[in-house]
Amino acid sequence: MGASSTDVLFTPVPSCIVRLSDIAYNYWWAWNPSATDLFRRVDPSLWEEIYHNPIQFLRNVRQKNLTAASNDAQWVADYDTVVAAFDAYMANSQTWFKRTYPTQKASIAYFSAEFGIHESLPIYSGGLGILAGDHVKEASDLDLPFVAVGFIYPQGYFRQRLDHSGWQEAVNTKMSFADIAAFPARTPNGDEVVVEVELPGRTIYAKVYTLHIGRVVLYLMDTDIHPNSPSDRELSARLYGGDHDMRVAQELVLGVGGVRALRQLGIAPTVWHMNEGHSAFLVLELARELVAKGVPFMQAFEQVKAQAVFTTHTPVPAGNDAFSLDLIDKYFARYWDKLGISRDEFMNIAMQQQSWGPSFAMTVLALRLSQMHNGVSKLHGEVARSMWQWLYPGATQDEVPITSVTNGVHSASWLAPKMNELYTSVLGKDWYDHLDEPALWEALTKSDDATFWQSRMHLKNILVQFVRERLAQRHTRLGSPPVAWPIFDNNTLTIGFARRFATYKRATLLFKDADRLKAILNNPERPIQMVFAGKAHPADEPGKHFIQDVYRRSQESGFAGKIVFLEEYDMCVARALVQGVDVWLNTPRRPYEASGTSGQKASLNGIPNLSILDGWWPEAYTGTNGWAIGDERHYDNLDEQDWNDAQHLYHLLEQEVAPAYYDRNADGVSARWVAISKAAIATCAPQFSTRRMLKEYVNRLYLKVSK
Ligand SMILES: *Cc1c(COP(=O)(O)O)cnc(C)c1O
């Protein structure tokens, strides 16, 4: 690896710290804050300027800063510690998978349209991508025989800016490959991997890159290469850009091209995991391979199915990808011949009636051609069984073979260093190895309240600073004068709300009765402040209006200084929020939140959830580890649902949340609050971690299908 790093022009690294480039070229650094800290300390302002990207940092850092670091005894000692930790991680042979399944020969391939690894690699848009990134990182921690496949999207997902009126603007910038920790992938013979996929009237080429995520590899494809036509070069330029036509082409490259990439790499998966339906064309390619070898289609169908796992994430019917038959005719006209079936037989594999007519539905394709399928929380499993019951004639809803594996979060990626310090002192040095064992966390419940409170306050101070800096940056950019009112207060109860501004998430529910909310936030004894963040899909006009509504509220008298909207919700903003606020608010319209994971990140850091009983929360809520808004009844009248949920939310803020937070003892500590906060950690950290989640995928799904 060291050799390849000389391909790009790095500032020469003093010989005593040359391993810095090895660290930069493995995304292991992304979940090891002591590693990112090394880079930051060399030149803090450069680190912010290049937005936390170690490769770009090493290309741009000044020689004198590196030399100074290499002469700083403390820095060098920390460098040695980080390098030793990295080497120990990579060399560890006592990993969970090796210990548990010493003779298992499985090989897992995980396909996803997006991966949230780190803010410096913006190839994710929201929860789906973050989950995929966390899945890959945990696959590394558990040392699974695992590879992941996706797109590199040189222009990433858009960056969000709000104009003077709070209207969302989308900014796209192009990444330079020299700034990404990616190597051209190579075949066993040493050739670069370029795959070909037939599109109508042409062949498209995709070059494959290797990214090291700890012990596992993420392969990302890029179509911006010669000899593709300009429009094909744009195909993978942006995440979720383009129209339906481009979407089919993109998904063809992901599914079909992805299989071909693994073949060229000499990888022979025994498990094919489709994370959402975007990659489902891969099953057609696997069937085509078998038919080409002489296997009859029906038998090929069964063989492919026997190796495939599919995770559905979308309880909103419109959120499931489905294409018109015209489009499928255009893109697959020659494909059914290769499968040895007719057009009608082909269409019937994935046919779903939509309000606009018959469609070829990716979820149907994936469900039909996978042996194991799951939703992402218990409640979502139920919703999915009811949504897809029509596919299983004769089965009662309970018999529909869609199970659930509840999502979790990669703890090391989301845990604040300050809380890590606390857990290490209370739970022991090796707590991370045991984090999914509920008994481990009991010791925390009995730990010192004042120390716990101070750790939380320390993190809140960091957040308040972060909020002020981000707002100041926006004011500078817009050329507007600094605001007259004080922004945020270190001692005020702070509520966080950050998520995609999809309308079902109801970001504006809180403003149903704005006067009541003003009274709650401005209560002199028990004040509250709020921070919002989130992007709307560029084509989602109602979502953009929600953002503008929240922004306008934040400027209104009574809310100004108490409610802020932060631009550009990404993994960096997410970390600041899920580590720094006091309460995490979630108000989706039940039952449209498949799981939700941001609340799990918050709980892990000791931030209790105040949430609708949707997604993961009904499984986690115990009555003492946070608050439940509303109940589990079903509403036919959505206005009634919104009204009731809002009323209950106000009631909880007034009667439960604020009183608990401000119930201080002589030392300024609220024992009541600390108990809730510790309960949030003890009940959620083990259960809603990717550690527990991935072991479930392995034990219940992967090894069931792997032969
Ligand atoms: C965790 C996370 C999400 C997903 O959060 P939900 O609770 O599912 O809404 C989305 N975006 C970012 C940047 C995240 O870190």
Coordinates of N, CA and C and ligand atoms in Angstrom, one line a residue, residues 124-131 134 407 409 414 498-500 504-505 568-575 578 584 586 593-601 616, ligand 1:
Y124 N -23.4 9.2 -0.2 CA -24.6 8.8 0.5 C -25.5 9.9 0.6
S125 N -26.8 9.6 0.7 CA -27.8 10.7 0.8 C -28.4 10.8 2.2
G126 N -28.6 9.6 2.8 CA -29.3 9.6 4.1 C -29.2 8.2 4.8
G127 N -30.2 7.8 5.5 CA -30.2 6.7 6.3 C -29.7 5.4 5.7
L128 N -30.2 5.2 4.4 CA -29.9 3.9 3.7 C -28.3 3.8 3.5
G129 N -27.7 4.9 3.1 CA -26.3 4.9 2.9 C -25.5 4.8 4.2
I130 N -26.0 5.5 5.2 CA -25.3 5.5 6.5 C -25.3 4.0 7.0
L131 N -26.5 3.4 6.9 CA -26.6 2.0 7.3 C -25.6 1.1 6.6
D134 N -22.1 1.7 7.9 CA -22.0 1.1 9.2 C -21.9 -0.4 9.1
N407 N -32.2 -2.5 12.5 CA -31.0 -1.8 12.2 C -30.2 -1.4 13.5
V409 N -26.3 0.8 14.8 CA -25.3 1.8 14.3 C -23.9 1.3 14.7
W414 N -19.8 6.6 15.8 CA -20.8 7.7 16.3 C -20.6 8.1 17.7
A498 N -32.8 16.2 13.3 CA -32.0 16.2 12.0 C -32.4 14.9 11.2
R499 N -32.8 15.1 10.0 CA -33.1 14.0 9.2 C -33.5 14.5 7.8
R500 N -33.6 13.6 6.8 CA -34.0 14.0 5.5 C -35.4 14.7 5.7
Y504 N -43.1 12.7 5.2 CA -43.6 11.9 6.3 C -42.9 12.0 7.6
K505 N -41.7 12.6 7.6 CA -41.0 12.8 8.8 C -41.5 14.0 9.6
E568 N -26.5 21.7 5.3 CA -25.6 20.6 5.0 C -25.5 19.5 6.0
Y569 N -26.6 18.9 6.3 CA -26.7 17.8 7.2 C -25.9 16.6 6.5
D570 N -24.7 16.4 7.1 CA -23.9 15.3 6.6 C -23.3 14.5 7.8
M571 N -22.4 13.6 7.6 CA -21.9 12.8 8.8 C -21.2 13.7 9.8
C572 N -20.6 14.8 9.4 CA -19.9 15.6 10.4 C -21.0 16.4 11.2
V573 N -22.0 16.9 10.6 CA -23.0 17.6 11.4 C -23.8 16.6 12.2
A574 N -24.0 15.4 11.7 CA -24.7 14.4 12.4 C -23.9 14.0 13.7
R575 N -22.6 13.9 13.6 CA -21.8 13.5 14.8 C -22.0 14.6 15.8
V578 N -25.7 14.3 17.3 CA -26.0 13.1 18.1 C -25.1 12.9 19.3
W584 N -33.2 13.9 21.7 CA -33.3 13.6 20.2 C -34.8 13.5 19.9
N586 N -38.0 12.9 17.3 CA -38.3 12.3 16.0 C -39.8 12.2 16.0
E593 N -41.7 5.2 9.2 CA -40.3 5.2 9.5 C -39.9 3.7 9.6
A594 N -39.1 3.3 8.6 CA -38.8 1.8 8.6 C -38.0 1.5 9.8
S595 N -37.0 2.2 10.1 CA -36.2 2.0 11.4 C -35.9 3.3 12.0
G596 N -35.1 4.1 11.3 CA -34.4 5.3 11.9 C -33.2 4.8 12.6
T597 N -32.1 5.5 12.4 CA -30.9 5.2 13.2 C -30.3 6.3 13.9
S598 N -30.7 7.5 13.6 CA -30.1 8.7 14.2 C -30.4 8.7 15.7
G599 N -31.6 8.2 16.1 CA -31.9 8.1 17.5 C -31.1 7.1 18.2
Q600 N -30.6 6.1 17.5 CA -29.8 5.0 18.1 C -28.4 5.6 18.4
K601 N -27.9 6.5 17.5 CA -26.6 7.2 17.7 C -26.7 8.1 18.9
W616 N -37.7 1.7 15.0 CA -37.0 1.0 16.1 C -37.5 1.3 17.5
Ligands
LIG1 C1 -27.8 8.6 10.8 C2 -28.0 9.5 9.7 C3 -29.2 9.5 8.9 C4 -30.3 8.5 9.2 O1 -31.1 9.0 10.3 P1 -32.7 8.7 10.4 O2 -32.8 8.5 11.9 O3 -32.9 7.3 9.7 O4 -33.4 9.8 9.8 C5 -29.3 10.4 7.8 N1 -28.4 11.2 7.5 C6 -27.2 11.3 8.2 C7 -26.2 12.3 7.8 C8 -27.0 10.4 9.3 O5 -25.9 10.5 10.0

